[in-house]
PDB file of C-alpha atoms and ligand atoms in Angstrom:
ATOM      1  CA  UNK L 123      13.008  -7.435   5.154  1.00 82.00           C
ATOM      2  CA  UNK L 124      10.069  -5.563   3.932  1.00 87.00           C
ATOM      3  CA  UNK L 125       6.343  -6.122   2.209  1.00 92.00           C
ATOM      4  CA  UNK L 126       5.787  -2.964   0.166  1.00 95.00           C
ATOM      5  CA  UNK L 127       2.106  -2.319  -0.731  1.00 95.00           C
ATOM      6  CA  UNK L 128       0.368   0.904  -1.631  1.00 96.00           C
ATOM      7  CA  UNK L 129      -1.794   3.135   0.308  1.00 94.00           C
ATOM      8  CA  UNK L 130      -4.798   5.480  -0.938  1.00 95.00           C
ATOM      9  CA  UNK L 131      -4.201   7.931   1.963  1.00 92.00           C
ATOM     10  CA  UNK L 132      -1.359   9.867   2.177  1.00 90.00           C
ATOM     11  CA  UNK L 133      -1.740  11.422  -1.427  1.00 94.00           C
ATOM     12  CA  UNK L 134      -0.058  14.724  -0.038  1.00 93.00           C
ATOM     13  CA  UNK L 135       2.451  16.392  -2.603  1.00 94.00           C
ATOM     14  CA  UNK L 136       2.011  13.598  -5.282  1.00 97.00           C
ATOM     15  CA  UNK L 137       1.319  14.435  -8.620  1.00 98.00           C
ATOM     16  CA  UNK L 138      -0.212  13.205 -12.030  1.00 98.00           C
ATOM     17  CA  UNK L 139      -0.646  14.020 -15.645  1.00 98.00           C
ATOM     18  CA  UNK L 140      -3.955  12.367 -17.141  1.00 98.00           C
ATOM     19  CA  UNK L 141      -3.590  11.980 -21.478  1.00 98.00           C
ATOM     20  CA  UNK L 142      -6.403  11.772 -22.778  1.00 98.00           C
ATOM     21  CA  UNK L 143      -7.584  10.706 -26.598  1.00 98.00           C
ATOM     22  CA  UNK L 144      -9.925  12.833 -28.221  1.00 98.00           C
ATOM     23  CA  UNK L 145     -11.173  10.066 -30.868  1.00 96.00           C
ATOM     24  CA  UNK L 146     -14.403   8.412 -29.171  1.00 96.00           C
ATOM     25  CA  UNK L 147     -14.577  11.629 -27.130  1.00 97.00           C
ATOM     26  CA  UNK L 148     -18.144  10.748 -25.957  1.00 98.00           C
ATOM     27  CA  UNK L 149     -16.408   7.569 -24.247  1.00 98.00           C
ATOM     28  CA  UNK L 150     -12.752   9.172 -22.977  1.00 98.00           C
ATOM     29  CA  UNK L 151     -14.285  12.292 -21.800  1.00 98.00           C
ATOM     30  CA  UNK L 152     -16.724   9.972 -19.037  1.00 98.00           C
ATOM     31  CA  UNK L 153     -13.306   8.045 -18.718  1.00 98.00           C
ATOM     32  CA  UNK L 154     -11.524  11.287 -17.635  1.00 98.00           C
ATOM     33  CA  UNK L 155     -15.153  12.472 -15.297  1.00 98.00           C
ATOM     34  CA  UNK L 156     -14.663   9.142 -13.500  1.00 98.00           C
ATOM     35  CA  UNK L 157     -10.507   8.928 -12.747  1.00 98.00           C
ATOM     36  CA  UNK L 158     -10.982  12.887 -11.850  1.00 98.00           C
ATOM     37  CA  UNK L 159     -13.589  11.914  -9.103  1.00 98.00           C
ATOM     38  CA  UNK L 160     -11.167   8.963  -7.992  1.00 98.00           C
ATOM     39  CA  UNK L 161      -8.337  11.160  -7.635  1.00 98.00           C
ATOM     40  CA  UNK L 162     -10.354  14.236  -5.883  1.00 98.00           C
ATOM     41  CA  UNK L 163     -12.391  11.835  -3.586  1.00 98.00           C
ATOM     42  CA  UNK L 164      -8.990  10.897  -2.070  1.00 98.00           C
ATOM     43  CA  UNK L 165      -7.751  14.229  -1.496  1.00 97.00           C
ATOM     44  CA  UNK L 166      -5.719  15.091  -4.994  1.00 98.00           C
ATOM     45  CA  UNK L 167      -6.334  18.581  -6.579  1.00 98.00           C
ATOM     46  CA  UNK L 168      -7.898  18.198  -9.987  1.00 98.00           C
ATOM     47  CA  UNK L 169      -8.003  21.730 -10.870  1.00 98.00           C
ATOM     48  CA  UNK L 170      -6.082  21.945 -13.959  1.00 97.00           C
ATOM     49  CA  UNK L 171      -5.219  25.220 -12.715  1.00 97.00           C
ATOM     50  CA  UNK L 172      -3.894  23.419  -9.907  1.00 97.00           C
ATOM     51  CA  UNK L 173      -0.993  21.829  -8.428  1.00 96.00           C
ATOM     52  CA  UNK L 174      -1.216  18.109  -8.846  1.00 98.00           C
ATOM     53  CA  UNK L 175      -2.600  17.391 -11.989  1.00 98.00           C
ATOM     54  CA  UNK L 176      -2.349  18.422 -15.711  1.00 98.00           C
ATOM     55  CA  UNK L 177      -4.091  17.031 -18.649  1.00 98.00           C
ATOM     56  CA  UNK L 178      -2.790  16.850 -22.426  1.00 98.00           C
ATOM     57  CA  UNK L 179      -5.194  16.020 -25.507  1.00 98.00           C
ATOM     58  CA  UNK L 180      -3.882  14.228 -28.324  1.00 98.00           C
ATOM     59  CA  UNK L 181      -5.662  13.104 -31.550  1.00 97.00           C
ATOM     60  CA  UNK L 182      -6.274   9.038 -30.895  1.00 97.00           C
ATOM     61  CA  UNK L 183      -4.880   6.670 -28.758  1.00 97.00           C
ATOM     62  CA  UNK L 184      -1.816   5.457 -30.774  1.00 96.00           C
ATOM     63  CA  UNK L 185      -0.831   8.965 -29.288  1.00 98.00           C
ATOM     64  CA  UNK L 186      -1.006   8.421 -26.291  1.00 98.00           C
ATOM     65  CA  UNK L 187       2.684   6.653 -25.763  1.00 98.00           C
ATOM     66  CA  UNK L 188       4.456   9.214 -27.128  1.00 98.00           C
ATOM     67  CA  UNK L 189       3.088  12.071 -24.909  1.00 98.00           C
ATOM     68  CA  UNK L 190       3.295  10.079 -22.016  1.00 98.00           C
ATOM     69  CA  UNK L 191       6.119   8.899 -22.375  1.00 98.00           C
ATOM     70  CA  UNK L 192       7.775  12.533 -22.661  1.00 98.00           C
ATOM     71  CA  UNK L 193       5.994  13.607 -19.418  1.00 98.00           C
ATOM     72  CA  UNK L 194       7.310  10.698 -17.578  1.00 98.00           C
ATOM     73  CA  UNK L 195      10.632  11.899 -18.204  1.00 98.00           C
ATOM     74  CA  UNK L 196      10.301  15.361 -17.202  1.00 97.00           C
ATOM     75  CA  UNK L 197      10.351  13.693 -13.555  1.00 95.00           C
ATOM     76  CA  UNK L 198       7.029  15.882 -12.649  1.00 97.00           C
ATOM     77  CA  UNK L 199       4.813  13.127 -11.842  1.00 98.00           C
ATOM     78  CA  UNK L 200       4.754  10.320  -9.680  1.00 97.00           C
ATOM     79  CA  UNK L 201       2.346   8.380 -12.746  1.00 98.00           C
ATOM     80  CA  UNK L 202       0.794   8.985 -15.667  1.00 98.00           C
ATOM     81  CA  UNK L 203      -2.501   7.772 -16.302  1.00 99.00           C
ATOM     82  CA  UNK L 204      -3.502   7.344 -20.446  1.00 98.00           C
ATOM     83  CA  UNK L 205      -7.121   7.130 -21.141  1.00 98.00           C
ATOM     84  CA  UNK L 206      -8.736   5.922 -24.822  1.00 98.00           C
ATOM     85  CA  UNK L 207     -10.917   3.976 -26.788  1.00 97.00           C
ATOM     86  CA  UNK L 208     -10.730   2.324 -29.793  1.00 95.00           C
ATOM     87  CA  UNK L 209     -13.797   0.314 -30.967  1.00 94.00           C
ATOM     88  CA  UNK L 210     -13.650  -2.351 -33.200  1.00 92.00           C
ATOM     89  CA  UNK L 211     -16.936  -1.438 -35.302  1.00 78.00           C
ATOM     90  CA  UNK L 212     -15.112   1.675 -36.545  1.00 59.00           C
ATOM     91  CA  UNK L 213     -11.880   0.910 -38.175  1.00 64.00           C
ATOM     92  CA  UNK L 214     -10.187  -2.095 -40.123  1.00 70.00           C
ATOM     93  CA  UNK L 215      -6.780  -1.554 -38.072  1.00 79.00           C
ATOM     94  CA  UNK L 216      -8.452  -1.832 -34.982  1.00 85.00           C
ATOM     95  CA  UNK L 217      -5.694  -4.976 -34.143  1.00 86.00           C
ATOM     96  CA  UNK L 218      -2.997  -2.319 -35.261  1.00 89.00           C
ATOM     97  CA  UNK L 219      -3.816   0.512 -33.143  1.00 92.00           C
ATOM     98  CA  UNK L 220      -4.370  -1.651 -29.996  1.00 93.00           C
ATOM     99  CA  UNK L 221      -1.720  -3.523 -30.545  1.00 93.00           C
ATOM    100  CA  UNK L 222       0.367  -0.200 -30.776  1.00 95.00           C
ATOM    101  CA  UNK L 223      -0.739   1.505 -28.177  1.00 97.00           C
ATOM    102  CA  UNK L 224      -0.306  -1.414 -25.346  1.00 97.00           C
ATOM    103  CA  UNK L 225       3.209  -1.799 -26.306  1.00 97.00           C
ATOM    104  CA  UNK L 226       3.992   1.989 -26.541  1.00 98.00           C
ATOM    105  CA  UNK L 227       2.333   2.582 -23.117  1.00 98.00           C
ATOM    106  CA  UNK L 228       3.917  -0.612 -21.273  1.00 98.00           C
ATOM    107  CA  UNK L 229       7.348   0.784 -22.701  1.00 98.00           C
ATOM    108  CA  UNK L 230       7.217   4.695 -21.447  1.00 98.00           C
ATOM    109  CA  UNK L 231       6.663   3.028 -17.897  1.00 98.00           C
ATOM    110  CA  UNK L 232       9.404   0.349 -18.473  1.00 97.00           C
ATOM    111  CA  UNK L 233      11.812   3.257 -20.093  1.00 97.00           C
ATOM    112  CA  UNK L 234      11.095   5.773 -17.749  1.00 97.00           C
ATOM    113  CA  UNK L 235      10.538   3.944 -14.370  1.00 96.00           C
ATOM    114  CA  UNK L 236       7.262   6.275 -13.813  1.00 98.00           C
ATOM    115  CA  UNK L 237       4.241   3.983 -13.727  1.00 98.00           C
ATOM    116  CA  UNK L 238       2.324   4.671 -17.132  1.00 98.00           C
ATOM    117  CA  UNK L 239      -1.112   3.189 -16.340  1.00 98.00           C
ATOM    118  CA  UNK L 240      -3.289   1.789 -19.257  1.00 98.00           C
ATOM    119  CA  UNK L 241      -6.795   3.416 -19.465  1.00 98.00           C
ATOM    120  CA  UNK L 242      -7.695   2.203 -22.668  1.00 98.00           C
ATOM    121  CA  UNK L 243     -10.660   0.411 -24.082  1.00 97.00           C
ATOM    122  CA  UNK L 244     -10.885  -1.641 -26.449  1.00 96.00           C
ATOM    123  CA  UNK L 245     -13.950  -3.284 -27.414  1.00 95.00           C
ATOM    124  CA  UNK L 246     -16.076  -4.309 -30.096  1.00 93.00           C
ATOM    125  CA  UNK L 247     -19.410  -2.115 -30.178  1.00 94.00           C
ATOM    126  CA  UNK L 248     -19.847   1.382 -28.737  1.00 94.00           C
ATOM    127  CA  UNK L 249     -22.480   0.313 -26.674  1.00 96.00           C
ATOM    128  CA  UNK L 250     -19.735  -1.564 -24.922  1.00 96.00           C
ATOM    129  CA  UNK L 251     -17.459   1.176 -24.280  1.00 97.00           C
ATOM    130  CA  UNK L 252     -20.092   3.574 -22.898  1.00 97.00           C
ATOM    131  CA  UNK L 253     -21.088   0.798 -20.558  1.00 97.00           C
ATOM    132  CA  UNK L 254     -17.504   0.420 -19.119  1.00 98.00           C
ATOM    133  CA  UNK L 255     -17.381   4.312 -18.921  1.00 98.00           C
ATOM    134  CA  UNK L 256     -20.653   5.065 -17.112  1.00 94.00           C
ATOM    135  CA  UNK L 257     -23.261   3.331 -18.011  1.00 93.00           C
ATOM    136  CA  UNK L 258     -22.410   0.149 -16.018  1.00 93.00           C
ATOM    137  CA  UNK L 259     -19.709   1.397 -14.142  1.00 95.00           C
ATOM    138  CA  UNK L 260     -16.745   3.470 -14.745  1.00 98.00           C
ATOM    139  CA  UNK L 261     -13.304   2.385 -15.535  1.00 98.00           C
ATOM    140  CA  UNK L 262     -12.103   5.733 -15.458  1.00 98.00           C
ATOM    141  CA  UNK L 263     -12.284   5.361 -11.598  1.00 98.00           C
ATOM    142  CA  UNK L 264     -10.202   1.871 -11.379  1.00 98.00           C
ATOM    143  CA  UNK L 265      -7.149   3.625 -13.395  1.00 98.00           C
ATOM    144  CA  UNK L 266      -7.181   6.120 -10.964  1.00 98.00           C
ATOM    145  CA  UNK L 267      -6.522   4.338  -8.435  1.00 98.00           C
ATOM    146  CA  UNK L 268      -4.391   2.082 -10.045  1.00 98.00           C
ATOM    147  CA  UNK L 269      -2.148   5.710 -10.270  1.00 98.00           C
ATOM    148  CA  UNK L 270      -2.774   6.365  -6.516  1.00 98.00           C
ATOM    149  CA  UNK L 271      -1.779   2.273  -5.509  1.00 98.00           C
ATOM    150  CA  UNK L 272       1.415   2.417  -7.868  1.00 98.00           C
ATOM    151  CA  UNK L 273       2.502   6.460  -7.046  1.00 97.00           C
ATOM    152  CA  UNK L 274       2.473   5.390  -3.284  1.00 96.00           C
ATOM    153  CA  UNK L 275       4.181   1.772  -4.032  1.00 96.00           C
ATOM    154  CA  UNK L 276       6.585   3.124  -6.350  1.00 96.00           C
ATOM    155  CA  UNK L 277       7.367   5.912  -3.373  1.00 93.00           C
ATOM    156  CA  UNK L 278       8.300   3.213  -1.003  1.00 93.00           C
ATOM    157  CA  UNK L 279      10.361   1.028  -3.421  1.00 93.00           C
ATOM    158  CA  UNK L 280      12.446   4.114  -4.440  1.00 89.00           C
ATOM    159  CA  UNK L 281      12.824   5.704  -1.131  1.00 84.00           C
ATOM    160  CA  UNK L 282      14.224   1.721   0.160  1.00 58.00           C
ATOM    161  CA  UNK L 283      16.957   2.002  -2.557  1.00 50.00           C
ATOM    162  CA  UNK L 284      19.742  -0.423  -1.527  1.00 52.00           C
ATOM    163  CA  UNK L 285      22.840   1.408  -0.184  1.00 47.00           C
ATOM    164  CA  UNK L 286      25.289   0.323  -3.788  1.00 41.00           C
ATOM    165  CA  UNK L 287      22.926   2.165  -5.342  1.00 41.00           C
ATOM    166  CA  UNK L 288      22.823   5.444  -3.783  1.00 41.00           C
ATOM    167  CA  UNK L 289      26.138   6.583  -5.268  1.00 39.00           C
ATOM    168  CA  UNK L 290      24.930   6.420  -9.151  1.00 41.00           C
ATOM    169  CA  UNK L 291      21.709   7.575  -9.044  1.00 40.00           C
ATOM    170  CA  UNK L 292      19.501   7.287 -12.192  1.00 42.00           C
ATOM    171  CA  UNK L 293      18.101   9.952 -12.084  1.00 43.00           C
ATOM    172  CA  UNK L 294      17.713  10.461 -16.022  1.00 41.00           C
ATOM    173  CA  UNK L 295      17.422   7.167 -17.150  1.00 41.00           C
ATOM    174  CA  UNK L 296      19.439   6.249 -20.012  1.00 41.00           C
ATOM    175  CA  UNK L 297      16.376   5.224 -22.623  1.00 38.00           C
ATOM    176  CA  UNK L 298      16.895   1.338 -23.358  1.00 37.00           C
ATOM    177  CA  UNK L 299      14.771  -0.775 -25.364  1.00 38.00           C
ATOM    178  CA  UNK L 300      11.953  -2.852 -23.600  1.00 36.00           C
ATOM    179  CA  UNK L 301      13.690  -6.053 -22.092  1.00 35.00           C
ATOM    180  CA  UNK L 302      16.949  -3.802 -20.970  1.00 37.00           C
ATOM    181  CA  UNK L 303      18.386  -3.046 -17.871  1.00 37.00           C
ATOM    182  CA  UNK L 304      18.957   0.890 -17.301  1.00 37.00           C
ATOM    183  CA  UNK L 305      20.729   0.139 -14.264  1.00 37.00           C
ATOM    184  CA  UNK L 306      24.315   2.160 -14.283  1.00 36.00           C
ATOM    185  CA  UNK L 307      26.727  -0.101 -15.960  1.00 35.00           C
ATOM    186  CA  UNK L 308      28.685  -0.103 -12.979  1.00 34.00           C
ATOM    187  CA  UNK L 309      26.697  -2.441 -10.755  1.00 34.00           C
ATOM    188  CA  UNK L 310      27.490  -5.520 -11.211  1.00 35.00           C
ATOM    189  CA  UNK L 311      26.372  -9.058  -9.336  1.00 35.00           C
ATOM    190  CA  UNK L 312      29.417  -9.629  -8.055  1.00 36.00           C
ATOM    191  CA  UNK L 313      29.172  -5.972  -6.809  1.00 37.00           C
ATOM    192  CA  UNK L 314      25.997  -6.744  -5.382  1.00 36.00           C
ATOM    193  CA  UNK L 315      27.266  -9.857  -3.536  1.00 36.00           C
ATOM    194  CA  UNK L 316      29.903  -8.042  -1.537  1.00 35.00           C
ATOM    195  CA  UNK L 317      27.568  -5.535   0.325  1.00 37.00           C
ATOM    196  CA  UNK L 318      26.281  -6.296   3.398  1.00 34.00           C
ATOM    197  CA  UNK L 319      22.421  -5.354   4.059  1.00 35.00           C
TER     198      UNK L 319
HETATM  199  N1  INI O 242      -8.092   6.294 -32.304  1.00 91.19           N
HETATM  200  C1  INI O 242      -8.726   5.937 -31.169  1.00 91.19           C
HETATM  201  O1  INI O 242      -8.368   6.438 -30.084  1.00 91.19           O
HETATM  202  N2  INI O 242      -9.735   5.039 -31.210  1.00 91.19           N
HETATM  203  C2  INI O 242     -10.155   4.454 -32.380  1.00 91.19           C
HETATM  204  O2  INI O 242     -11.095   3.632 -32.338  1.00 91.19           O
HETATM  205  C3  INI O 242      -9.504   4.838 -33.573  1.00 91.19           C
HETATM  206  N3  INI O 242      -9.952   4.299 -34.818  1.00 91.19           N
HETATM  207  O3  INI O 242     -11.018   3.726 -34.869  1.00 91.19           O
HETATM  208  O4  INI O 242      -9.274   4.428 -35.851  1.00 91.19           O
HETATM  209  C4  INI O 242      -8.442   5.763 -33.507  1.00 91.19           C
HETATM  210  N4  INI O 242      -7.776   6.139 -34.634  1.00 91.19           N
HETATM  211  C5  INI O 242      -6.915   7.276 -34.662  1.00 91.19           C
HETATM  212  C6  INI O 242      -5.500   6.934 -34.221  1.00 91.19           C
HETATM  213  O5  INI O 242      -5.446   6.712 -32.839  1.00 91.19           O
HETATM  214  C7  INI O 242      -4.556   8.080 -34.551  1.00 91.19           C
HETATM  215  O6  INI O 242      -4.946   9.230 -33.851  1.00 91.19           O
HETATM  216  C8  INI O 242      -4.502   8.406 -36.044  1.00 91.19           C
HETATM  217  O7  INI O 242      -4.254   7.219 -36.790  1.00 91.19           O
HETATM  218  C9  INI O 242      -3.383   9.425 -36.343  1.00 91.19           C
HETATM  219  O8  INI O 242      -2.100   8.905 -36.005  1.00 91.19           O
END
């Protein structure tokens, strides 16, 4: 049997798309300085003009699903990292948009089985927010490598794909809700049961 666990070293060939919300652009944009020096201090290309990473802008962070979500699928990227803010101070559906935007993220990596990672702040003041994106320290860098740890993991866990598998491929995952299988229909338990491994 195996352990799988994922490495910050051999980042050769993988890729990423970084979305990033332009509302509380003072806080995303140190967000996006800090996961862009993650990434390039362990050997990715950042260039946008690049090969291993491209960026999309979208208005706020209840956005950010959707467009990640649709870049998941295009099966270009090994994750996709989502960075926001939203601040409490600023807006009465604060609960709504947060609320929103978890769920929508955690489904585009459950739908699309590319990890979607969640870069988003949300905290009461502004003065907090700037202090988790530079002042104090800088989240920005932790989602990045949360993208390297689960591009590399997610590598080894595809690449050890049980033989009754490797005939039906899913290689365009049928969308399901959250909570559903999008295993082919085909295998079944008692399929399962009567490999040998
Ligand atoms: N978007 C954010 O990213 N952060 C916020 O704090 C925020 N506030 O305060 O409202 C916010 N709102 C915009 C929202 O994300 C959408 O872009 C907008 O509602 C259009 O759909």
């Amino acid at each position: 049997m195996a352990i799988f666990e994922g490495t910050f070293s051999q980042t050769d060939g993988l890729r990423f798309a970084i979305v990033i919300g332009r509302f509380n652009d003072l806080v995303t944009g140190k967000l996006l300085e800090g996961c862009q020096d993650c990434l390039k201090r362990h050997g990715i290309d950042v260039n946008p003009h690049g090969t291993q990473v491209d960026y999309a802008w979208v208005p706020g962070a209840f956005e950010l699903p959707m467009v990640a979500r649709q870049l998941a699928l295009s099966e270009r990227y090994n994750a996709v990292i989502c960075l926001g803010a939203v601040i409490k101070g600023q807006t009465p559906h604060f609960e709504y948009v947060s609320a929103e935007v978890s769920k929508g993220i955690a489904a585009a990596g459950f739908q699309t089985g590319v990890p979607v990672v969640f870069g988003v702040l949300t905290t009461d003041t502004m003065q907090q927010a700037l202090e988790r994106a530079g002042i104090k320290s800088n989240l920005g860098w932790e989602y990045g490598m949360s993208a390297l740890e689960m591009a590399s993991l997610m590598r080894q866990v595809k690449g050890t794909t049980p033989n009754h598998y490797a005939g039906t491929p899913v290689t365009n995952p049928t969308i399901a809700p959250v909570g559903h299988s999008v295993l082919p229909a085909a295998v079944h338990a008692s399929d399962a049961s009567s490999q040998t491994h």
